[in-house]
PDB file of C-alpha atoms in Angstrom:
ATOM      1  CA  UNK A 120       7.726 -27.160   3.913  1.00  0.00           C
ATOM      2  CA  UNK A 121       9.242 -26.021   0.277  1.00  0.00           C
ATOM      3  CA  UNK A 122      11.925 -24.033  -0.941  1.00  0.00           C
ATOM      4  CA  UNK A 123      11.528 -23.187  -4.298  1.00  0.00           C
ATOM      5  CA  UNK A 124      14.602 -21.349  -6.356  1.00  0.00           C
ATOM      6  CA  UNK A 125      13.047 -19.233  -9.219  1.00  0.00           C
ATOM      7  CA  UNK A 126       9.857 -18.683 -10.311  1.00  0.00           C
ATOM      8  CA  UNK A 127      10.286 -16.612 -13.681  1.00  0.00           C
ATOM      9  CA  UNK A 128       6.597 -15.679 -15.740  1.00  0.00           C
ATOM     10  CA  UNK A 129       7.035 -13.359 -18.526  1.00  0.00           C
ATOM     11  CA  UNK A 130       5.678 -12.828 -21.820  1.00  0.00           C
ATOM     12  CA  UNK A 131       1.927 -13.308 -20.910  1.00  0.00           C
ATOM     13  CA  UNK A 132      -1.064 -13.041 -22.531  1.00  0.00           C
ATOM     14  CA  UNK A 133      -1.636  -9.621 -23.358  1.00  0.00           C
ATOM     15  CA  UNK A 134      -5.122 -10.465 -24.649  1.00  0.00           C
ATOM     16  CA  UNK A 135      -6.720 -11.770 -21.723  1.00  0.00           C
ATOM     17  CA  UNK A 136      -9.468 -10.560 -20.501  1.00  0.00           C
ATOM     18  CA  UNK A 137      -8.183  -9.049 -17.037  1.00  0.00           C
ATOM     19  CA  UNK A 138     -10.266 -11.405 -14.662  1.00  0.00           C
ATOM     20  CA  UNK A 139     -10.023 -12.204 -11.535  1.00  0.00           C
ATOM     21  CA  UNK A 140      -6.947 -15.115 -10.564  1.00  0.00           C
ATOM     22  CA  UNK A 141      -5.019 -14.232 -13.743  1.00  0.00           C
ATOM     23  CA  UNK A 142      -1.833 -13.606 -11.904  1.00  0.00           C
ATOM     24  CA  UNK A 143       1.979 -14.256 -12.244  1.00  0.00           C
ATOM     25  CA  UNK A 144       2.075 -15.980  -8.820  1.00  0.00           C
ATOM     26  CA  UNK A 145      -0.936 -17.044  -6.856  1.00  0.00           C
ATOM     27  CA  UNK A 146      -0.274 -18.162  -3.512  1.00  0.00           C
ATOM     28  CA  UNK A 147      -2.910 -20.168  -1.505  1.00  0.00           C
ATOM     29  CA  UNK A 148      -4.363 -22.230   1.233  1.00  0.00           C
ATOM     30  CA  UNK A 149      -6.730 -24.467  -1.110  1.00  0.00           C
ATOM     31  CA  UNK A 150      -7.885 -26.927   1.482  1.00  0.00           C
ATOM     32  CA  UNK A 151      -7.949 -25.202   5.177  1.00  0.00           C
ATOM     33  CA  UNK A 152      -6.579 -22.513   7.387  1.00  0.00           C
ATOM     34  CA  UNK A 153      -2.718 -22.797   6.793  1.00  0.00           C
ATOM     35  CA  UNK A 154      -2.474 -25.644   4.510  1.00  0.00           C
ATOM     36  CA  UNK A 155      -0.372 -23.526   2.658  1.00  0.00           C
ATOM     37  CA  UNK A 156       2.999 -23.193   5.485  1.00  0.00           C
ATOM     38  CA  UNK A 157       6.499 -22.627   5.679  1.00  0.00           C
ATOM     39  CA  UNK A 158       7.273 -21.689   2.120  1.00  0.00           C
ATOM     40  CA  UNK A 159      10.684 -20.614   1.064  1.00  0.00           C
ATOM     41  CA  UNK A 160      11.051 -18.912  -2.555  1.00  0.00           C
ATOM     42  CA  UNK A 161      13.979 -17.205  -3.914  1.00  0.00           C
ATOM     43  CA  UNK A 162      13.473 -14.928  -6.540  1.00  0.00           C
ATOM     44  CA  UNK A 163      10.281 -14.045  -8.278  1.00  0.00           C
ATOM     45  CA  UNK A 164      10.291 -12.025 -12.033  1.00  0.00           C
ATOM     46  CA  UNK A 165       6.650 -11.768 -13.348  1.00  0.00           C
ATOM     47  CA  UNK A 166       5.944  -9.552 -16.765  1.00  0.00           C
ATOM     48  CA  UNK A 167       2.507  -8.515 -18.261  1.00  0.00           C
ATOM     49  CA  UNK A 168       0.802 -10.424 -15.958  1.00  0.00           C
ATOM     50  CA  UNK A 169      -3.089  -9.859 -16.837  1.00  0.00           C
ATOM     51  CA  UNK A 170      -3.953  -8.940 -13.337  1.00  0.00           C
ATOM     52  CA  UNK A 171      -1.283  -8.890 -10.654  1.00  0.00           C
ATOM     53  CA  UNK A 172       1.881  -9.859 -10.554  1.00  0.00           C
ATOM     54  CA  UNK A 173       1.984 -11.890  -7.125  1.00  0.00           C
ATOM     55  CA  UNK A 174      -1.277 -12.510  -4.969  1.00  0.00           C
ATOM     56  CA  UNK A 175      -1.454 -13.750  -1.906  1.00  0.00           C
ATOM     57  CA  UNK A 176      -5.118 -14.718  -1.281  1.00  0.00           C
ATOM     58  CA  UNK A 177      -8.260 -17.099  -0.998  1.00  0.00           C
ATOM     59  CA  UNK A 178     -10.485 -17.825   1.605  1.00  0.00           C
ATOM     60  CA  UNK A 179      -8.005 -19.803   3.866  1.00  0.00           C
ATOM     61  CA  UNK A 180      -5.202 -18.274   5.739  1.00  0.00           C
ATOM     62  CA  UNK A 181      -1.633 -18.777   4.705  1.00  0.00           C
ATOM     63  CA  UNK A 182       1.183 -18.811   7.375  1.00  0.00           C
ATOM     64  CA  UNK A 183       4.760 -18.639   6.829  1.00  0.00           C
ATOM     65  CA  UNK A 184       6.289 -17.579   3.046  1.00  0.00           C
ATOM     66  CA  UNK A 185       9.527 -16.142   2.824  1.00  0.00           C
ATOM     67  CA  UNK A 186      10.731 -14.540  -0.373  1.00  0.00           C
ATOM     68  CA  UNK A 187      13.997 -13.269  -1.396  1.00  0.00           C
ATOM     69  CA  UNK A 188      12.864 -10.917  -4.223  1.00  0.00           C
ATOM     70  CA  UNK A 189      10.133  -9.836  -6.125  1.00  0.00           C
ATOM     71  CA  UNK A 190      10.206  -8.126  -9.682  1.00  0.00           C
ATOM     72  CA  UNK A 191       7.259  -7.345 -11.196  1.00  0.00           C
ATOM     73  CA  UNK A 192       6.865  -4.927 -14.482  1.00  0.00           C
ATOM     74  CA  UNK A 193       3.759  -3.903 -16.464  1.00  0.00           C
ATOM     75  CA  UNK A 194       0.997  -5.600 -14.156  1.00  0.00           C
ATOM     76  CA  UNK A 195      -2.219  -5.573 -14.964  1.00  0.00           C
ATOM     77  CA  UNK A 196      -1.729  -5.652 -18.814  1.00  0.00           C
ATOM     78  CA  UNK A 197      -4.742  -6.686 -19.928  1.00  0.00           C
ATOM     79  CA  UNK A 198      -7.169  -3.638 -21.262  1.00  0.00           C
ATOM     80  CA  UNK A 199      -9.957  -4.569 -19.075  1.00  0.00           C
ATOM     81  CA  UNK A 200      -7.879  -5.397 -16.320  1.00  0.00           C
ATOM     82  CA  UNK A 201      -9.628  -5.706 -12.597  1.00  0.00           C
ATOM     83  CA  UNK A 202      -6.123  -5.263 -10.790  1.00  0.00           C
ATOM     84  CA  UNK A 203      -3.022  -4.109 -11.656  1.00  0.00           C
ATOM     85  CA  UNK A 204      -1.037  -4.544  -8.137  1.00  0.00           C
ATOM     86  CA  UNK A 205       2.480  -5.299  -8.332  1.00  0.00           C
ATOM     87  CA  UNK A 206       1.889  -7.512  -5.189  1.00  0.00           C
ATOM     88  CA  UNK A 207      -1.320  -8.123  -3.194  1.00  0.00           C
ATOM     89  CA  UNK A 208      -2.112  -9.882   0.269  1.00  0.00           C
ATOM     90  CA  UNK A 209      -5.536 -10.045   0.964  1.00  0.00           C
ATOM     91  CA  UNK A 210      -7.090 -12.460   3.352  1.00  0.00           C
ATOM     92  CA  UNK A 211     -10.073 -13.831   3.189  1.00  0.00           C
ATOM     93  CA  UNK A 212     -12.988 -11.022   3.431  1.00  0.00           C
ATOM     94  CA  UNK A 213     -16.244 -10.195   2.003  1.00  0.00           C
ATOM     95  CA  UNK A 214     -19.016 -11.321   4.293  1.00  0.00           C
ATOM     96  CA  UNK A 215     -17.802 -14.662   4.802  1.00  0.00           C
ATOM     97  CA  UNK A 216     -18.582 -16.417   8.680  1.00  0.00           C
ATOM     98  CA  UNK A 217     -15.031 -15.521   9.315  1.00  0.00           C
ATOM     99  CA  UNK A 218     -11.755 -13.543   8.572  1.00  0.00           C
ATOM    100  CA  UNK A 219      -9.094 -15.372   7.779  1.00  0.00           C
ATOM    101  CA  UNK A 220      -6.147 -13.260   7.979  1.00  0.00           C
ATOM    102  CA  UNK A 221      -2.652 -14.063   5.997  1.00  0.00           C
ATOM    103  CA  UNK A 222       0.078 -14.812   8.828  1.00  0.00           C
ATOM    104  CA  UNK A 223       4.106 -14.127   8.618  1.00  0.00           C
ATOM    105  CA  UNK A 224       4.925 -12.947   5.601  1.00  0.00           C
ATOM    106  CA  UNK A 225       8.916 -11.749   4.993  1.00  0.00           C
ATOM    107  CA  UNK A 226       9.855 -10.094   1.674  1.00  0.00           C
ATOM    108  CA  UNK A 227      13.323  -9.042   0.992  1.00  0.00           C
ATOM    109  CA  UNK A 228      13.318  -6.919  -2.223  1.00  0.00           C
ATOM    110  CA  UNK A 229      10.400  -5.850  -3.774  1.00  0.00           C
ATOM    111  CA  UNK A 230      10.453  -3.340  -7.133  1.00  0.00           C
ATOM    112  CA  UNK A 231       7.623  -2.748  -9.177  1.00  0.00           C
ATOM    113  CA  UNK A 232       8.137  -0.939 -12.477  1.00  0.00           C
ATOM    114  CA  UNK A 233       4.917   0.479 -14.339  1.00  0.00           C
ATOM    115  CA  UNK A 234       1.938  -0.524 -12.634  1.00  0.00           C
ATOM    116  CA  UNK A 235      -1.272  -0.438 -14.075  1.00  0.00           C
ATOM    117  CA  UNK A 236      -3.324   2.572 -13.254  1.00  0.00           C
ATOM    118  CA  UNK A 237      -7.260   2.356 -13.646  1.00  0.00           C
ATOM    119  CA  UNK A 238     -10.063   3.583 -11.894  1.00  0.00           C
ATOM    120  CA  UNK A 239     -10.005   0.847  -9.024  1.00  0.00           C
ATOM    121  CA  UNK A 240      -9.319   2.159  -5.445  1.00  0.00           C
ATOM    122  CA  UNK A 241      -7.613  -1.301  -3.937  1.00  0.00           C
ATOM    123  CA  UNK A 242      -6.552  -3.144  -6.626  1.00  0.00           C
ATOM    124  CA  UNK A 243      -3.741  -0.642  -8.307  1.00  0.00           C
ATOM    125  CA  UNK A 244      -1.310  -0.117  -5.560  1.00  0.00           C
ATOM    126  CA  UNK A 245       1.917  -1.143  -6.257  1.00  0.00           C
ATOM    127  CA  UNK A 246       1.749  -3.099  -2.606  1.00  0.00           C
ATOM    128  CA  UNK A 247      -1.256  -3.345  -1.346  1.00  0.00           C
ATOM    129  CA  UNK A 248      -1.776  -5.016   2.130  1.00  0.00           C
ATOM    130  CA  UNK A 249      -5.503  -5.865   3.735  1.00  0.00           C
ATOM    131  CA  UNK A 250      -6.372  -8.680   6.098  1.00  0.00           C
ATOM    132  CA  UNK A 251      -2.735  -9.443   7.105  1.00  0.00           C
ATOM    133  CA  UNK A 252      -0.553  -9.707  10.436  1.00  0.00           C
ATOM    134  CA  UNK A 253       3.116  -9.499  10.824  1.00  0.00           C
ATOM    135  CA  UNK A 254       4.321  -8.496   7.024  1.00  0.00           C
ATOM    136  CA  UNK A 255       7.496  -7.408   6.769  1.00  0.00           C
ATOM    137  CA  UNK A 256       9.397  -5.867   4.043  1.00  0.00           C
ATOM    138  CA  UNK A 257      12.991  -4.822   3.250  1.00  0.00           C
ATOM    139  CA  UNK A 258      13.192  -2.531   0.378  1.00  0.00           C
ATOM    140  CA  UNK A 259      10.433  -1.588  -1.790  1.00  0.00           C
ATOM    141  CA  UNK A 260      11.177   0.467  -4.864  1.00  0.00           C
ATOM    142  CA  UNK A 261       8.187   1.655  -7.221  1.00  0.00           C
ATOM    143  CA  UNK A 262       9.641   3.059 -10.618  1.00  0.00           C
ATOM    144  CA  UNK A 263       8.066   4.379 -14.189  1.00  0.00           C
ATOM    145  CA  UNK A 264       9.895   2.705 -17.447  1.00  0.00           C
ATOM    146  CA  UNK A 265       7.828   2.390 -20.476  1.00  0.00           C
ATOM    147  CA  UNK A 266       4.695   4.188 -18.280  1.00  0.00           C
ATOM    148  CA  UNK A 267       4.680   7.859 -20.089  1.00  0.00           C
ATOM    149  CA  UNK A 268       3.067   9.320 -16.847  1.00  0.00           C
ATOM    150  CA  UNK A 269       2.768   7.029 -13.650  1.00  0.00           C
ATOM    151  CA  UNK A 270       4.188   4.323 -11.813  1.00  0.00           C
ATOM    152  CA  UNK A 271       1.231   2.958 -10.330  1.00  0.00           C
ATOM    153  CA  UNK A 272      -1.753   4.525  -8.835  1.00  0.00           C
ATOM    154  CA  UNK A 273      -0.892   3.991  -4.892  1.00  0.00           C
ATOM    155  CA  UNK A 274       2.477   2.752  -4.086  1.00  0.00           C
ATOM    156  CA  UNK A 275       1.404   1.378  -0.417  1.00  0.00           C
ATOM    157  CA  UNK A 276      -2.397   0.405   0.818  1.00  0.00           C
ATOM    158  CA  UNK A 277      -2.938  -0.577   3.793  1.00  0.00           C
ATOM    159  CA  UNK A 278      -6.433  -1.925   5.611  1.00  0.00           C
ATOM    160  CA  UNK A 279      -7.579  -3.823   8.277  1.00  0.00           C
ATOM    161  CA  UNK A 280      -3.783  -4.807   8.937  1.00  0.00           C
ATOM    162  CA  UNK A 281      -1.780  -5.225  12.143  1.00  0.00           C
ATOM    163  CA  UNK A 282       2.516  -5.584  12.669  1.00  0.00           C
ATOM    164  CA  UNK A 283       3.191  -3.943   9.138  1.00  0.00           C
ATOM    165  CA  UNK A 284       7.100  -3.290   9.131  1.00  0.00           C
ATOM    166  CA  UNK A 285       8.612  -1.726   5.467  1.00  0.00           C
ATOM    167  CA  UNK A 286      12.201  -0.555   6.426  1.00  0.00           C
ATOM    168  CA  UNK A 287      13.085   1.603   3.563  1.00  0.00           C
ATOM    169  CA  UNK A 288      10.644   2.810   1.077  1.00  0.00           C
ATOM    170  CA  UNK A 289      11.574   4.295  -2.681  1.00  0.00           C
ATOM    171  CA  UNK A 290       8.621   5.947  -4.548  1.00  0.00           C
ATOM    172  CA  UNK A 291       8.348   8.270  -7.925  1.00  0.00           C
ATOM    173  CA  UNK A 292       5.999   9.031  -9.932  1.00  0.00           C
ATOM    174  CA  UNK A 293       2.967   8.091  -7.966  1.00  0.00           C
ATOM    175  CA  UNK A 294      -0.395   9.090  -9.639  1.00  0.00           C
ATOM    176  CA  UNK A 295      -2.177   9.840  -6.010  1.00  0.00           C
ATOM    177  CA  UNK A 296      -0.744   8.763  -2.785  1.00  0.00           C
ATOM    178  CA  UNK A 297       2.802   7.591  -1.695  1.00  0.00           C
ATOM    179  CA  UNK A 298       0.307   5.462   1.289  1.00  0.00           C
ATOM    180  CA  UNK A 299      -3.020   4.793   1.677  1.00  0.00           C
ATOM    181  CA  UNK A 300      -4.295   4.088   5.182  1.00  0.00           C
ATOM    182  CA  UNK A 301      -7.820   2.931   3.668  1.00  0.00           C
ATOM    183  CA  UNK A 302     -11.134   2.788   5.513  1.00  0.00           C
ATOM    184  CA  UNK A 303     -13.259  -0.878   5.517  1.00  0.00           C
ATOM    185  CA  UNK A 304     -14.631  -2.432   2.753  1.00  0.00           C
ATOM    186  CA  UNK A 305     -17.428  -4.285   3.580  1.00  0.00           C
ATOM    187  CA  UNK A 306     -20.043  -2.845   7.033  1.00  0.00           C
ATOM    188  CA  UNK A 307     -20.056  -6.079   8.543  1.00  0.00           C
ATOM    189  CA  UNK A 308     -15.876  -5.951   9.165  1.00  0.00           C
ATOM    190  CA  UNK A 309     -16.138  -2.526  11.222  1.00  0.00           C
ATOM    191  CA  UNK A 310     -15.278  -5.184  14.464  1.00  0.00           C
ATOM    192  CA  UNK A 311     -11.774  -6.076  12.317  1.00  0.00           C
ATOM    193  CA  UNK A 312     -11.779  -2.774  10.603  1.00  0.00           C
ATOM    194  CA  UNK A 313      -8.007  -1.992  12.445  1.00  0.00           C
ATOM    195  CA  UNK A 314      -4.403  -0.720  11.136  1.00  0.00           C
ATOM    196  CA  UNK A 315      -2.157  -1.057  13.777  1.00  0.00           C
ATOM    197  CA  UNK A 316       1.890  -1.008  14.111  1.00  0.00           C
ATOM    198  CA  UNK A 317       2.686   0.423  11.048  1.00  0.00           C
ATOM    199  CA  UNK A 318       6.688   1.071  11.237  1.00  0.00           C
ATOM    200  CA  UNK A 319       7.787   2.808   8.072  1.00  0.00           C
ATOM    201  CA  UNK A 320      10.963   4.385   8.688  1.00  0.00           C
ATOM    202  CA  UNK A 321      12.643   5.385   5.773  1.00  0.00           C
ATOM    203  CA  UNK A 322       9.496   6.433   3.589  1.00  0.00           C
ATOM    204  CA  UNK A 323      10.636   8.198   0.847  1.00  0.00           C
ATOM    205  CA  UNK A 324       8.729   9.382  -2.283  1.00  0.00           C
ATOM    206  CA  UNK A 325       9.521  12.044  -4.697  1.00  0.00           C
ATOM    207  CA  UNK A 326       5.215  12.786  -6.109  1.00  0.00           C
ATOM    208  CA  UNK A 327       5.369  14.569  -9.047  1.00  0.00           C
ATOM    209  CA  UNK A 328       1.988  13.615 -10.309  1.00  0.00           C
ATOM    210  CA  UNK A 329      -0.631  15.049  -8.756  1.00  0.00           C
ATOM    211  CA  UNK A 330       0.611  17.533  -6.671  1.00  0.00           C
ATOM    212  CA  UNK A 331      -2.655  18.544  -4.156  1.00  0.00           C
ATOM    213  CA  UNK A 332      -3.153  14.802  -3.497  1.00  0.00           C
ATOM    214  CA  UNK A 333      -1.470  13.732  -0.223  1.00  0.00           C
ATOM    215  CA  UNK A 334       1.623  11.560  -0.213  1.00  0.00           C
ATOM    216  CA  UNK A 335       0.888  10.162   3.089  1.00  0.00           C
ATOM    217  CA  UNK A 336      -2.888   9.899   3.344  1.00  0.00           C
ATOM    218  CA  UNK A 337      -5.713   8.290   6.290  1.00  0.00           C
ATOM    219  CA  UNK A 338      -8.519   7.796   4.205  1.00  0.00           C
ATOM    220  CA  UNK A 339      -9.965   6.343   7.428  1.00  0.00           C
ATOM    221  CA  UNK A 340     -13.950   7.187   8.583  1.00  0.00           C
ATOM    222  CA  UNK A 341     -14.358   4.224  10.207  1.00  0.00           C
ATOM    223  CA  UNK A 342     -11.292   2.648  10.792  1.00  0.00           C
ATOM    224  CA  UNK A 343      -9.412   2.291  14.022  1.00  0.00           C
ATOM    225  CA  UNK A 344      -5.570   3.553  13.581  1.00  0.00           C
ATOM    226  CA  UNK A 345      -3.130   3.399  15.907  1.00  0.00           C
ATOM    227  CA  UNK A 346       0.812   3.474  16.574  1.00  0.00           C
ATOM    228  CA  UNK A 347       2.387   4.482  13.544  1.00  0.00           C
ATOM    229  CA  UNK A 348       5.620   5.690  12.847  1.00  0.00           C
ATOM    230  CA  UNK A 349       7.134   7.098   9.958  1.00  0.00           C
ATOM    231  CA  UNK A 350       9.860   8.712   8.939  1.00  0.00           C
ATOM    232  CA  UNK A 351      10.972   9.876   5.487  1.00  0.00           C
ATOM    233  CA  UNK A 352      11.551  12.716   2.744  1.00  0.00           C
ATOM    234  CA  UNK A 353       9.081  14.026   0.528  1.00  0.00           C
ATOM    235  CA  UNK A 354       8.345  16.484  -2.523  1.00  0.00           C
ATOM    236  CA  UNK A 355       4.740  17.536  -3.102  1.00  0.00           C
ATOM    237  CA  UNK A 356       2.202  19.914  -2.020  1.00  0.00           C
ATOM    238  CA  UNK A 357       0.468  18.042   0.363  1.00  0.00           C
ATOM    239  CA  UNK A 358       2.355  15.877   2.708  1.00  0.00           C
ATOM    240  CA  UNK A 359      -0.258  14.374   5.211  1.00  0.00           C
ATOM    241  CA  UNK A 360      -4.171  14.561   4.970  1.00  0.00           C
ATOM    242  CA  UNK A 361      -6.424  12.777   7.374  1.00  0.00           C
ATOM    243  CA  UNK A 362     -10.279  12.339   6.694  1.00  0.00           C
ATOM    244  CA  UNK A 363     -12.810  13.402   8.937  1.00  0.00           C
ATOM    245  CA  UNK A 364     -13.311  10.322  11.373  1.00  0.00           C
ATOM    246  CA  UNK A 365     -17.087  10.149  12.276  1.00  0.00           C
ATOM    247  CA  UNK A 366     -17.189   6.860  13.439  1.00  0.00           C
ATOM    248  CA  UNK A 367     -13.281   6.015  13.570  1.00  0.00           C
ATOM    249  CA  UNK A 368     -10.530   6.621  16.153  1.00  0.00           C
ATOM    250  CA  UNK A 369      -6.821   7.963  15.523  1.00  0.00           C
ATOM    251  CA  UNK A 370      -4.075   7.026  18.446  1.00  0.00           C
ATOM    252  CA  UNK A 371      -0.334   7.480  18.170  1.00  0.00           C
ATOM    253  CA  UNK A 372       0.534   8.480  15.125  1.00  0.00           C
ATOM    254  CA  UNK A 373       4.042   9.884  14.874  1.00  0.00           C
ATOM    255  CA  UNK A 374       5.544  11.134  11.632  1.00  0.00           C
ATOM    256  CA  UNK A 375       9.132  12.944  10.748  1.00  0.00           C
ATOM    257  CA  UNK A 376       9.492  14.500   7.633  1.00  0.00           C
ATOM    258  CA  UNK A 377      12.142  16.484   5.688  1.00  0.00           C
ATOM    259  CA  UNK A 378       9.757  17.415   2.872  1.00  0.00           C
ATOM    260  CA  UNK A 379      10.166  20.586   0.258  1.00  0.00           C
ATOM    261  CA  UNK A 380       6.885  21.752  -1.828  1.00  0.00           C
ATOM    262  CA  UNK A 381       6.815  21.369  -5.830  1.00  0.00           C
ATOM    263  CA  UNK A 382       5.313  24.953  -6.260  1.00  0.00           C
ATOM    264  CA  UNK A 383       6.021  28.355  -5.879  1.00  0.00           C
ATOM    265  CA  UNK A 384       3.239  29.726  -5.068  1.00  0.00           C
ATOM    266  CA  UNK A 385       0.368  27.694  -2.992  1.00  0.00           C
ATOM    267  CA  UNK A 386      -2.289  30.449  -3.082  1.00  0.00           C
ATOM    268  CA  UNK A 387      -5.842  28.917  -2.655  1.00  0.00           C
ATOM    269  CA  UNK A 388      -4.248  25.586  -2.236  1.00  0.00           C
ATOM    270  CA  UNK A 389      -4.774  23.090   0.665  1.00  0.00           C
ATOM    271  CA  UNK A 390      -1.987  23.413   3.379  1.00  0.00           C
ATOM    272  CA  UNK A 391       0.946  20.857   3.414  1.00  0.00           C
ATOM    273  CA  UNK A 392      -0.738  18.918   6.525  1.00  0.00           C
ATOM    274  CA  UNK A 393      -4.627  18.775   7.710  1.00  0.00           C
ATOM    275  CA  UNK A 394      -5.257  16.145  10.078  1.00  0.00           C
ATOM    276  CA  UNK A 395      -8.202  15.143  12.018  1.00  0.00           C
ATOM    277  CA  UNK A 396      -9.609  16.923  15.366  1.00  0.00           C
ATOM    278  CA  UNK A 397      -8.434  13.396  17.310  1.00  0.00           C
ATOM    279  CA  UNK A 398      -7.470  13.979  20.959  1.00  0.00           C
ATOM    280  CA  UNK A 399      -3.876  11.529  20.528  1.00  0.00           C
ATOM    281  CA  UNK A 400      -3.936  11.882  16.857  1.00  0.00           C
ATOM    282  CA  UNK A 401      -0.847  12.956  15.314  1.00  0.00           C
ATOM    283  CA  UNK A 402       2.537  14.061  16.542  1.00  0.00           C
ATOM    284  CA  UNK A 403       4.338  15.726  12.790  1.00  0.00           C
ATOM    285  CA  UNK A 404       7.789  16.604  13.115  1.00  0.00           C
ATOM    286  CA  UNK A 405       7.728  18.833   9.656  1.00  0.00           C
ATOM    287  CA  UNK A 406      11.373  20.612   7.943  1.00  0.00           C
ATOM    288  CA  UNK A 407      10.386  22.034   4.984  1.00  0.00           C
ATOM    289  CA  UNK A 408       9.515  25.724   3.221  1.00  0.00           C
ATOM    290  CA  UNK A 409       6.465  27.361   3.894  1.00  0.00           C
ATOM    291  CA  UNK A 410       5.264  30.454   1.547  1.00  0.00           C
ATOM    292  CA  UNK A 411       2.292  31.080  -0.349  1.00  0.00           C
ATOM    293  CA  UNK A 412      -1.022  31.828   0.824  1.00  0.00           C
ATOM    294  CA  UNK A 413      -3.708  28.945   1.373  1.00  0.00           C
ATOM    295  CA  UNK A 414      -6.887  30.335   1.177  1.00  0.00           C
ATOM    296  CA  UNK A 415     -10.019  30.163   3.218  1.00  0.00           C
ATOM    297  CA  UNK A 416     -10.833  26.757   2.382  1.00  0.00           C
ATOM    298  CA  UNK A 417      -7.868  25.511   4.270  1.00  0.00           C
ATOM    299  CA  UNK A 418      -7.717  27.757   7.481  1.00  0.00           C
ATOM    300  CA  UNK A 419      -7.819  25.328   9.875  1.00  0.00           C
ATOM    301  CA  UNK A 420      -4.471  24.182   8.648  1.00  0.00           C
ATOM    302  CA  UNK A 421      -2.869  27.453   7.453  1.00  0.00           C
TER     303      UNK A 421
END
């Protein structure tokens, strides 16, 4: 039951070491399952944080934090750095007795300039989202200043994650995928291993980087997707890949795009959408230039 007006952390140690908890705003439940409630902030401007610039996390849930505005710029400064996520929600995970999922989370603003890119898979998405229900999101804008090359690594990832609403999205300069519908992390969650109601409906993201790495992307062999909906503009090669889903299931997935290819010529290349052999799996409503030939490798697509 707070409302807190500013939270400003700049200037921070560039020297530390990177660990774990070295964030510009930690958010937590320190004592039990939504001890942490009803939280009003209004804006949030974190610089060089060591890791990232606003976590949500620990082993309890939190319930109830509404934010007016997030700016975070050059996260996951240090070196050695173990994150570099603009901001992160995770709930408690790893093997513990249970899964305390984060509740009710409203963001109005959020822009991340120059996030760290390493070699980490979840921890160096601009906005990454995992063991979380009912997140919603107003604008999020994920921009390259002082970065020579990338933005971030991911702009958007997504796991084990249900009622995930991000009405207008604004990406450039991603080094490998716009979104990241990610797969489980641990084989004891495959029970909770589940995105569902994902509405993204102006997803738009311009992917100059790495141009044969999908912009919208189900990295999903286990997971359980379902009812997803997005609609957007997009310039790369590849605008939706799907993994093979041995042990996964795909429902519902609906996606309009109005998308144009960065080359002119995609011989031997992957074609612009390959999605999984799922009985409900995708419904693509695709505008965009096709020429070029793909190449063996993708005929399934072509």
């Amino acid at each position: 039951n707070s409302v807190i007006d500013y939270i400003e952390c700049v200037k921070m140690w560039a020297t530390a070491d990177g660990g774990a908890g070295q964030n510009g705003l930690l958010v937590e439940s320190t004592y039990a399952n939504n001890s942490t409630y009803n939280v009003k902030i209004g804006k949030v401007h974190v610089e060089d944080s060591p890791e990232h610039g606003v976590r949500f996390g620990g082993i309890y849930s939190i319930t109830g934090v509404n934010i007016d505005s997030i700016y975070t710029k050059n996260t996951g400064a240090s070196s050695t750095s173990t994150g570099g996520s603009g901001v992160k929600i995770l709930g408690g995970n790893y093997g513990r007795p249970q899964y305390n999922y984060h509740f009710d989370i409203n963001i109005n603003t959020i822009t991340s300039i120059d996030c760290q890119v390493n070699t980490g898979v979840n921890n160096f998405a601009a906005l990454s989202v995992s063991h979380a229900k009912n997140i919603t999101v107003g604008q999020h804008t994920v921009r390259k200043v002082s970065n020579p090359t990338f933005s971030c690594r991911r702009a958007l990832h997504l796991a084990c994650c249900e009622n995930i609403t991000i009405r207008s999205q604004d990406y450039k300069d991603v080094n490998i995928n716009g979104v990241m519908f990610y797969d489980g992390e641990t084989s004891d969650m495959l029970d909770y291993d589940i995105i569902k109601n994902v509405y993204m409906p102006n997803y738009n993201c311009v992917h100059t980087s790495q141009g044969n790495s999908a912009s919208i992307y189900f990295n999903a062999k286990t997971t359980k997707i379902s009812d997803i909906v997005i609609s957007g503009y997009l310039v790369n090669d590849v605008y939706v890949r799907a993994e093979t889903q041995p042990n996964g299931t795909t429902n519902n997935v609906y996606i309009t795009l109005k998308a144009k290819p960065l080359s002119t010529d995609l011989t031997g290349k992957a074609p612009p959408i390959i999605t999984p052999n799922t009985v409900n799996g995708f419904i693509i409503n695709l505008v965009s230039p096709f020429f070029g030939s793909y190449g063996s490798t993708a005929s399934p697509g072509s």
